[in-house]
Coordinates of C-alpha atoms in Angstrom, one line a residue:
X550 CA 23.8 -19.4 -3.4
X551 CA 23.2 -15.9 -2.4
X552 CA 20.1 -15.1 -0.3
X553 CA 20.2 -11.2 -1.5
X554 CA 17.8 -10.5 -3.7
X555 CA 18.3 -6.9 -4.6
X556 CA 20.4 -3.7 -2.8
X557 CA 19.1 -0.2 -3.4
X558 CA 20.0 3.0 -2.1
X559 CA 18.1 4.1 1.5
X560 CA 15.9 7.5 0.1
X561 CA 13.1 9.2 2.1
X562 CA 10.9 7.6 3.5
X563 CA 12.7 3.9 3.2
X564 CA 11.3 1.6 0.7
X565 CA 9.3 -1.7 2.0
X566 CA 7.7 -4.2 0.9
X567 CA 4.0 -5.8 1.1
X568 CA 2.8 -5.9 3.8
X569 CA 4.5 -2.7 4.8
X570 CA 4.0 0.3 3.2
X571 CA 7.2 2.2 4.1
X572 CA 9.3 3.6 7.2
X573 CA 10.5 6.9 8.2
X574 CA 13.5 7.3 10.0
X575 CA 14.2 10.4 11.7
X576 CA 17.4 11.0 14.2
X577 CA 18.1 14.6 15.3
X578 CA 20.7 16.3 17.4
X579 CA 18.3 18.3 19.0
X580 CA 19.7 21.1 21.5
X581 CA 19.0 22.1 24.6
X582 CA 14.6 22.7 25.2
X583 CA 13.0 25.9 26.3
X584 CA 10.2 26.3 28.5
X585 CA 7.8 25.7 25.6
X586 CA 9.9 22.6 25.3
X587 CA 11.0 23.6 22.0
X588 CA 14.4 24.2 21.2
X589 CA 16.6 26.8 22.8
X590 CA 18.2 27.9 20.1
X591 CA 16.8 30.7 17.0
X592 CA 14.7 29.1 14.2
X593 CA 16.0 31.7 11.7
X594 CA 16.5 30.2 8.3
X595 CA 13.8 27.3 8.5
X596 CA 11.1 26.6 6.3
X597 CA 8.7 26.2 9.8
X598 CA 6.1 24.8 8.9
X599 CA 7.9 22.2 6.4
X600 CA 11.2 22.1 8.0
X601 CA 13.0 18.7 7.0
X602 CA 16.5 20.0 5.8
X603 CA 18.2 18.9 8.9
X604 CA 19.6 22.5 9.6
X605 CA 22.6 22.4 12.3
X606 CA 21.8 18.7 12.9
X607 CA 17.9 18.5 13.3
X608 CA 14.7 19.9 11.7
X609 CA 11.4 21.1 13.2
X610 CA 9.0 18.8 10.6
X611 CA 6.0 20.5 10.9
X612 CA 6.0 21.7 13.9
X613 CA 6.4 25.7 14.6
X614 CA 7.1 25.7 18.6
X615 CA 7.7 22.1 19.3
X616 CA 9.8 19.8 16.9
X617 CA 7.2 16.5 15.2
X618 CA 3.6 16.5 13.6
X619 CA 0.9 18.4 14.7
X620 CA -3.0 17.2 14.5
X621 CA -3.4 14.8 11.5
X622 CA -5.5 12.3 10.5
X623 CA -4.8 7.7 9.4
X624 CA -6.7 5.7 7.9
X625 CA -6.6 2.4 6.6
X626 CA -3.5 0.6 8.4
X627 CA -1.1 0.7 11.3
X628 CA 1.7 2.8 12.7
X629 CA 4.5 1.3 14.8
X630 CA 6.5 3.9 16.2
X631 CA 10.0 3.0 17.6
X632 CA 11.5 5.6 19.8
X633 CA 15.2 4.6 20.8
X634 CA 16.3 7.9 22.0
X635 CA 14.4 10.8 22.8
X636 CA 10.4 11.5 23.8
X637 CA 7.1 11.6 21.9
X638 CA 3.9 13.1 22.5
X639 CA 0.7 11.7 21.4
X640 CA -2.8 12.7 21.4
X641 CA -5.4 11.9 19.5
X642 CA -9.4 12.5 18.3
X643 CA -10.3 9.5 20.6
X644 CA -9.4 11.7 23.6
X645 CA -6.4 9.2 24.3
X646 CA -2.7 10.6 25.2
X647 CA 0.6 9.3 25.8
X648 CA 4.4 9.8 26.4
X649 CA 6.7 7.5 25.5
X650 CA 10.1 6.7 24.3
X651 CA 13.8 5.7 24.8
X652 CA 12.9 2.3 23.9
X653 CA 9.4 2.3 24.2
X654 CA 7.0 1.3 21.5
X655 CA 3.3 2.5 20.3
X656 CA 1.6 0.3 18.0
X657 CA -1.7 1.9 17.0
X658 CA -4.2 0.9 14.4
X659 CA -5.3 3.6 12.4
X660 CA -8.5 1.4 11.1
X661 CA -11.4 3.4 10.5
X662 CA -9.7 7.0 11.1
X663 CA -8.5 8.8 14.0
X664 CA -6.7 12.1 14.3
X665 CA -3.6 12.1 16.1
X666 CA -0.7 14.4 16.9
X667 CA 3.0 13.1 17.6
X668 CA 5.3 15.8 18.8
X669 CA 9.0 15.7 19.7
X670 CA 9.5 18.0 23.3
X671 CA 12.5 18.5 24.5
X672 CA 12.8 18.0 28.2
X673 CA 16.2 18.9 28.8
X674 CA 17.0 22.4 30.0
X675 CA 20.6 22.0 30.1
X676 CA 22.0 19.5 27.5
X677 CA 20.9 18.1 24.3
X678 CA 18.2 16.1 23.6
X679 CA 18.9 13.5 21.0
X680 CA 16.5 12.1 19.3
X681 CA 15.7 8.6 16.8
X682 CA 12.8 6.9 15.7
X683 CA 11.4 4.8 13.1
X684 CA 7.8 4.4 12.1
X685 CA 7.1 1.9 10.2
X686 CA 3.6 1.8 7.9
X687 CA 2.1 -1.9 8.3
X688 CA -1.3 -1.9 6.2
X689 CA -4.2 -3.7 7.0
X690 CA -6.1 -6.4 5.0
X691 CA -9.6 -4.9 3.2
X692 CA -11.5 -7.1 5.8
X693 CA -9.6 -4.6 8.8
X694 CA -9.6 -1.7 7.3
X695 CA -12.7 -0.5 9.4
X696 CA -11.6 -1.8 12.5
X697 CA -12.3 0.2 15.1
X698 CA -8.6 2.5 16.0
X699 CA -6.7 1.3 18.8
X700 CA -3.4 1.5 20.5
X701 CA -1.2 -0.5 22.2
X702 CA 2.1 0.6 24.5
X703 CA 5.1 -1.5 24.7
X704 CA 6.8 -0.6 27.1
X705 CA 11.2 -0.6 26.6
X706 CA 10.8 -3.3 30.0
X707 CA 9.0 -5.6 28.0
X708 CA 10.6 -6.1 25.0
X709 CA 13.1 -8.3 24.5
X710 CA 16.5 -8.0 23.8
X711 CA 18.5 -10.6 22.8
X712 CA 22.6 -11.3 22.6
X713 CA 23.0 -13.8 19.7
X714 CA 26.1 -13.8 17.2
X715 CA 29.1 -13.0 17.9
X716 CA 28.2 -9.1 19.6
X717 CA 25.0 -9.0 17.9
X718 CA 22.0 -7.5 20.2
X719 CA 18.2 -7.9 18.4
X720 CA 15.7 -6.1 20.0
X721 CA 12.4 -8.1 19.4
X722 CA 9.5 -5.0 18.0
X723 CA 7.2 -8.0 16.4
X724 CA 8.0 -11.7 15.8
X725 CA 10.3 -14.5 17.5
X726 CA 13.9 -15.1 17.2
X727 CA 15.5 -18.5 19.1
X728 CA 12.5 -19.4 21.3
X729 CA 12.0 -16.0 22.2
X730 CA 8.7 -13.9 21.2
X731 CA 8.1 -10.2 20.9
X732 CA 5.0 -8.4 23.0
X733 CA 1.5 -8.7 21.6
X734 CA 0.6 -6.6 18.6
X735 CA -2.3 -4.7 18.4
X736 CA -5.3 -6.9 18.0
X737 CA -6.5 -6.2 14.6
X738 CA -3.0 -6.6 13.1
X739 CA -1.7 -8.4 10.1
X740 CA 0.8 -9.7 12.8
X741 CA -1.8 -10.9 15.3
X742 CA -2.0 -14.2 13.0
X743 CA 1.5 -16.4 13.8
X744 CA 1.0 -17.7 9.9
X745 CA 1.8 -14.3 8.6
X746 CA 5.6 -14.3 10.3
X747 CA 5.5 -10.4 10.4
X748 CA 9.1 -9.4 12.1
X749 CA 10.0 -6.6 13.2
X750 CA 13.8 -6.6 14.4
X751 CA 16.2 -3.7 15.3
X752 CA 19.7 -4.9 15.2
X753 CA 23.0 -3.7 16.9
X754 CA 26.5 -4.9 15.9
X755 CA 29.6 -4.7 17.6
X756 CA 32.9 -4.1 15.3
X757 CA 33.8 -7.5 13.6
X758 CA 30.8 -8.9 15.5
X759 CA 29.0 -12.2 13.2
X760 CA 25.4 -13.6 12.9
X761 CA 23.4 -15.3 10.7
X762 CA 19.7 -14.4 10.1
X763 CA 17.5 -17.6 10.2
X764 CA 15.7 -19.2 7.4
X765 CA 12.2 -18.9 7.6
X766 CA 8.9 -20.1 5.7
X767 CA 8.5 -19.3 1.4
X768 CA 7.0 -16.6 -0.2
X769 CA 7.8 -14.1 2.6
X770 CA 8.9 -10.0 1.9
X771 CA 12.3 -10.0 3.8
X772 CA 14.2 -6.2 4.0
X773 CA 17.4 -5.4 6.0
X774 CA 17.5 -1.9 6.0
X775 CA 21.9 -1.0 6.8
X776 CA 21.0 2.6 8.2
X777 CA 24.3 3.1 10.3
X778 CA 28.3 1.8 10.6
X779 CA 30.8 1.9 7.7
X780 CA 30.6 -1.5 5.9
X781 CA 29.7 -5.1 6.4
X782 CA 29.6 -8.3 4.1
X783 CA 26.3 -10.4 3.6
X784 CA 26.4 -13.9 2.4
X785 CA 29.9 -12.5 1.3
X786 CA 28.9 -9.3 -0.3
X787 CA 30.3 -6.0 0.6
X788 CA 28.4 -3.0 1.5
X789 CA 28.1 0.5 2.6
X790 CA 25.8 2.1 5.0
X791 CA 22.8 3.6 3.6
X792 CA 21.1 0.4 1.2
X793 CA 18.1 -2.0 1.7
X794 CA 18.8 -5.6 0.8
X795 CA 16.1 -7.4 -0.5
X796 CA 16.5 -11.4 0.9
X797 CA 14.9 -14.5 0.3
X798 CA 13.1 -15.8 3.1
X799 CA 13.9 -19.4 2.3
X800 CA 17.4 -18.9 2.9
X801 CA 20.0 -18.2 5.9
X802 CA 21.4 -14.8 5.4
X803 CA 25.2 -14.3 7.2
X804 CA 26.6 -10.7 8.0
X805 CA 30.2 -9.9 9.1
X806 CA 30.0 -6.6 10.3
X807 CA 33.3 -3.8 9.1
X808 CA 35.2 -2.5 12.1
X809 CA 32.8 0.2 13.9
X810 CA 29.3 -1.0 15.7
X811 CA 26.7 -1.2 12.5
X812 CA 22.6 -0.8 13.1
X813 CA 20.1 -2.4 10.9
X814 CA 16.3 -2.2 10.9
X815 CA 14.9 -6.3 10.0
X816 CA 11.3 -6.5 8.5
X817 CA 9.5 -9.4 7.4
X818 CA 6.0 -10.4 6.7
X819 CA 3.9 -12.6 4.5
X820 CA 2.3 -10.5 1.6
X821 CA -1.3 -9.2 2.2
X822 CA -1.3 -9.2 -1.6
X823 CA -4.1 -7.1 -2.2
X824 CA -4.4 -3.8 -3.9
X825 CA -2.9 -0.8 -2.3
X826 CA -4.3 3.0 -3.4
X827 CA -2.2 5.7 -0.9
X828 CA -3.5 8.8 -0.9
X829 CA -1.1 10.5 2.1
X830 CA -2.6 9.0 5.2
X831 CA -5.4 7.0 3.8
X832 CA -5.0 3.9 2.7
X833 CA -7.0 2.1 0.7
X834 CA -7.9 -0.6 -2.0
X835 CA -9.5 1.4 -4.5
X836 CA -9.2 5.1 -5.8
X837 CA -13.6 5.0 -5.0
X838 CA -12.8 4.1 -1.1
X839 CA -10.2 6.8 -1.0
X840 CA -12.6 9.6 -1.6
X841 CA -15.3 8.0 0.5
X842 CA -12.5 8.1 3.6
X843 CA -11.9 12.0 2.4
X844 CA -15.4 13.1 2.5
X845 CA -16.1 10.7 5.7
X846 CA -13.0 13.1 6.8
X847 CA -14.3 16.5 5.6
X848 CA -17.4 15.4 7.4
X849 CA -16.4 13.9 10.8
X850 CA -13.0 14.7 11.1
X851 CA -12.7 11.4 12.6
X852 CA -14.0 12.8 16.2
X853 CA -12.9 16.3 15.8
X854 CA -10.1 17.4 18.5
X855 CA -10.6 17.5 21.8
X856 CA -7.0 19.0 22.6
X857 CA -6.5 22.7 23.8
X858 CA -3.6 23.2 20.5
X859 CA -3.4 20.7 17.3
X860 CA 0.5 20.6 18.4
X861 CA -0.4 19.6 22.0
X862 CA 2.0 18.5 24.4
X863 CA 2.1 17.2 27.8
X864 CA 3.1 18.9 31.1
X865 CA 6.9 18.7 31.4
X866 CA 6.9 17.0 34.4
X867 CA 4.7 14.0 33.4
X868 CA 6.9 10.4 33.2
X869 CA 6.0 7.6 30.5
X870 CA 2.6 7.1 30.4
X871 CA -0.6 6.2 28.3
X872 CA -4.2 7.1 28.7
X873 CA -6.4 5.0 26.7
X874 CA -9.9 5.9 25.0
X875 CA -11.6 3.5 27.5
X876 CA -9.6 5.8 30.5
X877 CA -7.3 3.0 31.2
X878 CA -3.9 4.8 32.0
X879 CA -0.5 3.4 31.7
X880 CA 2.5 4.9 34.1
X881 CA 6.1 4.2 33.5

């Protein structure tokens, strides 16, 4: 018997399921960086501002110098930001900074509200600066929601990556796999509790490679998300790139992969099962908490912003790093 649910179509942002809320994947063929550490090349012909048509390869979001998004504000749940090529920026209301990425991993808990920018600079004078990253959108239960915010760094170095299969490589963002256990989430998580078998796997095929994805306890959300290769069969299925397959967590779930290397996003977590009212970066449980959270907004701006430009970005010849709210700093 099948363990595939459904299939559907990958859109914009992707499509998830409780206790997610959804992810956006953005890879860019970004091209050489100026000495704003934006891109050296003319931005003629953009909507800048709202750039997201992928113009010569890549797009400028919302930035106007510096590709990525400028001073905004969460509330309500939890971003985990997956860079696998490339660099972001962060800074945020809580005075707290960072850069990380090419395998590197921020987990930060949105909880009560903080503002935050996440820009994309491009280091590299002479050659191109690709760029991919997921963020995925885990909510938080009503009795977190007003958590205090926090975030957490893994670090590429300390998450694991695991050959399994037949040329299958999983690299461990959240859960266990075969003994093995992903870094600590953030504290206040959904996934802090073992019970609630949140995973968070990204997965690398090799051409013809084999592997089976594990049973694992009932009434879990289960979504393989196939986001790049040409085609692969699950539990004998075929399929094109570009679809979401909807699995039953009870079952085993085997995938031949086609003949070119194929890349999958794995997510999986017990329902929080409680209402969900989205109103763009606030999240809440009723449509009564979400204007309380905008006028707490209008009113605090969740700390204000202590950063000399909402699009802020970090001296270009800074390394990985993290500085915390508490001043604890973080060098890679």
């Amino acid at each position: 018997m099948s363990s595939i649910k459904s299939s559907k179509a990958l859109g914009f942002p992707w499509e998830t399921q409780d206790p997610f809320i959804f992810c956006a994947y953005h890879a860019d063929s970004y091209p050489e960086g100026n000495e704003k550490l934006g891109p050296k090349a003319s931005l003629e012909g953009r909507n800048i501002g709202q750039d997201f048509q992928g113009k010569d390869g890549w797009s400028m979001y919302h930035g106007t110098t510096v590709p990525g998004f400028p001073q905004h504000p969460h509330c309500g749940f939890e971003t985990v930001t997956i860079v696998q090529e490339g660099l972001v920026d962060h800074s945020d209301s809580l005075g707290a900074a960072g850069r990380f990425g090419n395998g590197d991993v921020q987990w930060m808990t949105a909880g009560a509200g903080v503002n935050h920018s996440e820009m994309f600079p491009l280091l590299k004078s002479d050659e191109p600066n690709p760029f991919l990253l997921f963020q995925i959108w885990l909510n938080l239960p009503r009795a977190k929601k007003k958590v205090k915010p926090h975030f957490s760094m893994l670090w590429a170095e300390t998450i694991p990556k695991i050959k399994t299969g037949t040329g299958t490589e999983l690299t461990l963002v959240a859960g266990e796999y075969d003994g093995q256990k992903a870094p600590a989430p953030a504290p206040d998580s959904w996934a802090a509790d073992p019970a609630n078998e949140v995973a968070m796997w990204v997965i690398k095929m090799e051409p013809e490679a084999e592997w089976t994805i594990p049973a694992a306890g009932s009434g879990l959300n289960r979504s393989l998300f196939y986001f790049k290769g040409d085609r692969m069969t699950a539990d004998g299925e075929d399929f094109r790139q570009r679809v979401t397959l909807q699995l039953d967590s009870n079952q085993e779930t085997n995938i031949k992969n086609g003949k070119t290397e194929s890349h999958f996003l794995f997510l999986q977590g017990k329902p929080i099962a409680e209402p969900v009212v989205q109103y763009g970066p606030f999240v809440t449980n009723t449509n009564e908490e979400v204007q309380q959270v905008i006028r707490e907004y209008q009113k605090t701006e969740f700390g204000g912003w202590p950063w000399p430009q909402h699009d802020n970005v970090h001296d270009k010849s800074k390394g990985r790093f993290a500085i915390h709210a508490d001043g604890r700093v973080e060098e890679k």
